[in-house]
Coordinates of C-alpha atoms in Angstrom, one line a residue:
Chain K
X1 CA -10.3 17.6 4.6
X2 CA -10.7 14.1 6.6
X3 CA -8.0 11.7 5.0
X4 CA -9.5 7.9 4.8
X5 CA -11.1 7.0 8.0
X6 CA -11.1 3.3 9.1
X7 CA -13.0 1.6 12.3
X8 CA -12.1 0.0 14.5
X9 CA -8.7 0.6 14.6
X10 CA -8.5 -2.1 16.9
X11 CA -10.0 -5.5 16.9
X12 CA -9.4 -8.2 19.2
X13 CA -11.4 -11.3 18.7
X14 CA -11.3 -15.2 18.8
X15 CA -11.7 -17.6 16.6
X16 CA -14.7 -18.5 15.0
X17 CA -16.1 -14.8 15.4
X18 CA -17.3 -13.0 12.3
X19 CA -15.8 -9.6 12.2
X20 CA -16.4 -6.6 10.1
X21 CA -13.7 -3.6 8.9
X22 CA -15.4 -0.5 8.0
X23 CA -13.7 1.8 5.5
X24 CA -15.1 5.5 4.6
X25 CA -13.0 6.8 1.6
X26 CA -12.4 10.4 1.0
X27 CA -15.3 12.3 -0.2
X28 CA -15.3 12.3 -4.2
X29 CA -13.0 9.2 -4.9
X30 CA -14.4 6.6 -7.0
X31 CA -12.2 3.9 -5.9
X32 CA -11.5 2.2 -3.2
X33 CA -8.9 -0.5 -2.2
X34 CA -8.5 -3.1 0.5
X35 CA -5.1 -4.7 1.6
X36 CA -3.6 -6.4 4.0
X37 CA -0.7 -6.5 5.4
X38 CA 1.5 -9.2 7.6
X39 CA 5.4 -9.5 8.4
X40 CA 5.2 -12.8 6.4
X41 CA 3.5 -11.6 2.8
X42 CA 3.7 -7.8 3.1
X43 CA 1.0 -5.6 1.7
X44 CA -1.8 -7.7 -0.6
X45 CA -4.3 -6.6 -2.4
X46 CA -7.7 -8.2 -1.3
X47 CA -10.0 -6.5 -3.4
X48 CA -10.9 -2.9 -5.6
X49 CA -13.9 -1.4 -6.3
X50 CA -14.4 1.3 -8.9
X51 CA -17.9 3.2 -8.6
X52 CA -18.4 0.9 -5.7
X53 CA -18.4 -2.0 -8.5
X54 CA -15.9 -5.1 -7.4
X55 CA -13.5 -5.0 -10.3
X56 CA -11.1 -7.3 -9.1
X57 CA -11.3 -9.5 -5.7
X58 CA -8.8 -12.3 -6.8
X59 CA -6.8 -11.3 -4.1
X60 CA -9.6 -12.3 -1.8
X61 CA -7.9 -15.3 0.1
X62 CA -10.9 -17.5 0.2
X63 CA -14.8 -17.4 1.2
X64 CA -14.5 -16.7 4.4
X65 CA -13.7 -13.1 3.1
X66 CA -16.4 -10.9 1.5
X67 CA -16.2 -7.6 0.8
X68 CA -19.3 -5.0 -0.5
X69 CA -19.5 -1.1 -1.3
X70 CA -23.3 0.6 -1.1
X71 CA -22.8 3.4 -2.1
X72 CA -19.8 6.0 -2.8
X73 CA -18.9 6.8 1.2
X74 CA -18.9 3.3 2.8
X75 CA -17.1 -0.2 2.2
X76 CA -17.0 -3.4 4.5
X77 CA -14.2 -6.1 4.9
X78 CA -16.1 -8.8 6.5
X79 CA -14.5 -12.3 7.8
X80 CA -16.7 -15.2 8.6
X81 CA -15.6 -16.9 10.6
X82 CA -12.3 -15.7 11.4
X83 CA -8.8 -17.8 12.1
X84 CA -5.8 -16.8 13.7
X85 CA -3.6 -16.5 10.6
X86 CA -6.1 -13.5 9.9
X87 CA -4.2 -11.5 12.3
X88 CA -2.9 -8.7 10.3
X89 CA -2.8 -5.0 9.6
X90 CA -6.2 -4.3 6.9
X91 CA -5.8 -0.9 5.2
X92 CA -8.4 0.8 2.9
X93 CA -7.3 3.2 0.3
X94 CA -9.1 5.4 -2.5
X95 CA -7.9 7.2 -5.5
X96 CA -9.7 9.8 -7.3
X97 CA -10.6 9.7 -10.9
X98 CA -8.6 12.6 -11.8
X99 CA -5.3 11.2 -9.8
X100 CA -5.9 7.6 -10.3
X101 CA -2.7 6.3 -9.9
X102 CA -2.1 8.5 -6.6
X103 CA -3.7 6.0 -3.5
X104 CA -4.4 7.7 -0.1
X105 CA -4.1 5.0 2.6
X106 CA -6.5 4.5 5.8
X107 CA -4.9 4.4 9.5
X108 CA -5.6 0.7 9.3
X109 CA -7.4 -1.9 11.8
X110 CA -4.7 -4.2 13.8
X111 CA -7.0 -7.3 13.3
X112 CA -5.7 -10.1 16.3
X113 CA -7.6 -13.3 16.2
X114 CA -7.1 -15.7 18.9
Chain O
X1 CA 5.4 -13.7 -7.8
X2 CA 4.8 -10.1 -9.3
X3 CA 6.1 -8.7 -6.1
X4 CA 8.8 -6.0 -6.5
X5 CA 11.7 -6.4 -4.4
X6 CA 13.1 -3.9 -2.3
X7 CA 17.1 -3.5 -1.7
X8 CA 18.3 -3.1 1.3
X9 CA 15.7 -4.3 3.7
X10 CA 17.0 -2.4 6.2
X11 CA 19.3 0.8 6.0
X12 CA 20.5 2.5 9.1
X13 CA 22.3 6.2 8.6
X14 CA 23.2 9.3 10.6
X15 CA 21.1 12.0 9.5
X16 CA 22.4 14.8 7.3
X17 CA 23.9 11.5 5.1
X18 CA 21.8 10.4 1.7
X19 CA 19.8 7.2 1.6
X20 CA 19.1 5.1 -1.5
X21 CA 16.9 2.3 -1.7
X22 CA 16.2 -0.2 -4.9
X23 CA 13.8 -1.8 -6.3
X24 CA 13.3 -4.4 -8.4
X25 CA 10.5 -5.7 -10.6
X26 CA 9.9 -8.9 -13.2
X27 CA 7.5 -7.4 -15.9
X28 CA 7.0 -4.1 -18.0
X29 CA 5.5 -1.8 -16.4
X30 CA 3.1 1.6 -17.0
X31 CA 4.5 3.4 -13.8
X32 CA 6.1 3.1 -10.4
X33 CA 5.3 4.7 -7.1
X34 CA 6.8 5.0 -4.1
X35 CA 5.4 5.4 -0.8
X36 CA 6.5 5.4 2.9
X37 CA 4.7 4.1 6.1
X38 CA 5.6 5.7 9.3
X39 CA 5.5 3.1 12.2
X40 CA 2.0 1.9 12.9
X41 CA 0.5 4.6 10.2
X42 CA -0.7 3.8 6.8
X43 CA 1.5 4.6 3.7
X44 CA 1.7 7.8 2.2
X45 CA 2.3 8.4 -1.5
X46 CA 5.5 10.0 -2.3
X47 CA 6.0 10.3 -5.8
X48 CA 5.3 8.4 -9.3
X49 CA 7.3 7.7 -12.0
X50 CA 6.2 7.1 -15.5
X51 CA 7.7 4.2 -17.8
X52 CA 8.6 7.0 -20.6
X53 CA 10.8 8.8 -17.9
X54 CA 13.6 8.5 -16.6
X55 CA 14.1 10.5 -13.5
X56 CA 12.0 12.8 -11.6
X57 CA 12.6 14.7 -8.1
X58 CA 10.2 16.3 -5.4
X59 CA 12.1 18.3 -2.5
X60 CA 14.5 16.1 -1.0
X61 CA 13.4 13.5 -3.2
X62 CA 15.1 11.7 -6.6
X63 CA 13.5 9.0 -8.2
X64 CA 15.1 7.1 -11.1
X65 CA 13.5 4.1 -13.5
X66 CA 15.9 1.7 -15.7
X67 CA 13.2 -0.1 -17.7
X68 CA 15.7 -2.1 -19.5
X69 CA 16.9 -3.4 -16.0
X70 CA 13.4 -3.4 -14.1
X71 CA 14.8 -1.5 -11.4
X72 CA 14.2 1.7 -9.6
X73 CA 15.9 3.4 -7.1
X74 CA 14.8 6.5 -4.4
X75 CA 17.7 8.7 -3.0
X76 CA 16.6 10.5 -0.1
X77 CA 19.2 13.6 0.4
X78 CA 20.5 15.3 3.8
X79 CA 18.0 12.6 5.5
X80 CA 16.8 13.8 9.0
X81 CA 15.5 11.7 11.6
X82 CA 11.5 11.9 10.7
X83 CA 12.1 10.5 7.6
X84 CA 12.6 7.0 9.5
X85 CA 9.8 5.3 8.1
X86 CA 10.1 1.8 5.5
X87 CA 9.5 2.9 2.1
X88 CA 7.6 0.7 -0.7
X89 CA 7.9 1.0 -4.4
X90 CA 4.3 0.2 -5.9
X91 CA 4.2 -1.0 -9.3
X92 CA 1.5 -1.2 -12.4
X93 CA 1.5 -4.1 -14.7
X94 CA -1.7 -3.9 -16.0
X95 CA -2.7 -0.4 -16.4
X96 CA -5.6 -1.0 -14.1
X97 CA -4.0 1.0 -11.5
X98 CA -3.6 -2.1 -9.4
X99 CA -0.7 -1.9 -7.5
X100 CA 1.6 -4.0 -6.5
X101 CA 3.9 -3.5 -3.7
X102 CA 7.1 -4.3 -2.7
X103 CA 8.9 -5.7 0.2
X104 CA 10.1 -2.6 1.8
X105 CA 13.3 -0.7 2.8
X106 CA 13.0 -0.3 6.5
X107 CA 14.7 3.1 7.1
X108 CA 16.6 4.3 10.5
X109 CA 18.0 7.8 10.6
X110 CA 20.1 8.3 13.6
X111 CA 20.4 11.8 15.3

């Protein structure tokens, strides 16, 4: 069974560049979780989506961040435009509805902004 | 700052030696995980603790809660040298199952 899958894993990009995180949760969980993590703040929560509804994006550090879910199998992380103190580690994660608590974590994209 | 606190942040050990790691919270809580993240990987859920227990234990694993100090601790017995790795505890405030993790133990078992 494929765990989270996350693309790119990679991104290198500079400043001023929108990018977009792509986040495929395991088939048959209804919710879906973006973080981010940095040496400076540790893992944040930017946003969750239950039934690929946003329930709660106050973690969302400004507008430049947007986030949407289409449908059960696909979420986006976009950043428009980007700055250099977005460098981070984004992770996705989903939870099933009968395991809620219980979050399986994404590989992650190393996001470098120059 | 919700943010659980993690204690040590870094713990280095020879393997076949226990390692415990604390963590610390400000506000009740409906349940505490813990998870570890292998070097460059994401984190990977170990085990959960409810606020109506006390202890609980999964293979090499012990997990206790003190609700009346906000504090949790995971004891990792006869370690071995993949389980170098930092280790999180999550927490749940709201029952929401928002998370909210720690700082991290950063974990080095030595062959």
């Amino acid at each position: 069974d494929a765990g989270v899958i996350q693309s790119p894993r990679h991104e290198v990009t500079e400043m001023g560049q929108e990018v977009t995180l792509r986040c495929k949760p395991i088939s048959g969980h209804n919710s879906l979780f973006w973080y981010r993590q940095t040496m400076m703040r540790g893992l944040e929560l930017l946003i969750y989506f239950n039934n690929n509804v946003p329930i709660d994006d106050s973690g969302m550090p400004e507008d430049r961040f947007s986030a949407k879910m289409p449908n059960a199998s696909f979420s986006t992380l976009k950043i428009q435009p980007s700055e250099p103190r977005d460098s981070a580690v984004y992770f996705c994660a989903s939870s099933s509805r009968i395991i809620q608590e219980t979050q399986y974590f994404g590989p992650g994209t190393r996001l470098l902004v120059l | 700052s919700q943010q659980g606190e993690e204690d040590p942040q870094a713990l280095s050990i020879q393997e076949g030696e226990n390692a415990t790691m604390n963590c610390s919270y400000k506000t009740s809580i409906n349940n505490l995980q813990w998870y570890r993240q292998n070097s460059g990987r994401g984190l990977v859920h170990l085990i959960l603790i409810r606020s109506n227990e006390r202890e609980k234990h999964s293979g090499r694993l012990r997990v206790t809660l003190d609700t009346s100090k906000k504090s949790s601790s995971l004891l990792i017995t006869a370690s071995r040298a993949a389980d170098t790795a930092s280790y999180f505890c999550a927490t749940d405030y709201s029952g929401t199952y928002k998370y909210i993790f720690g700082t991290g133990t950063r974990l080095k078992v030595l062959a």
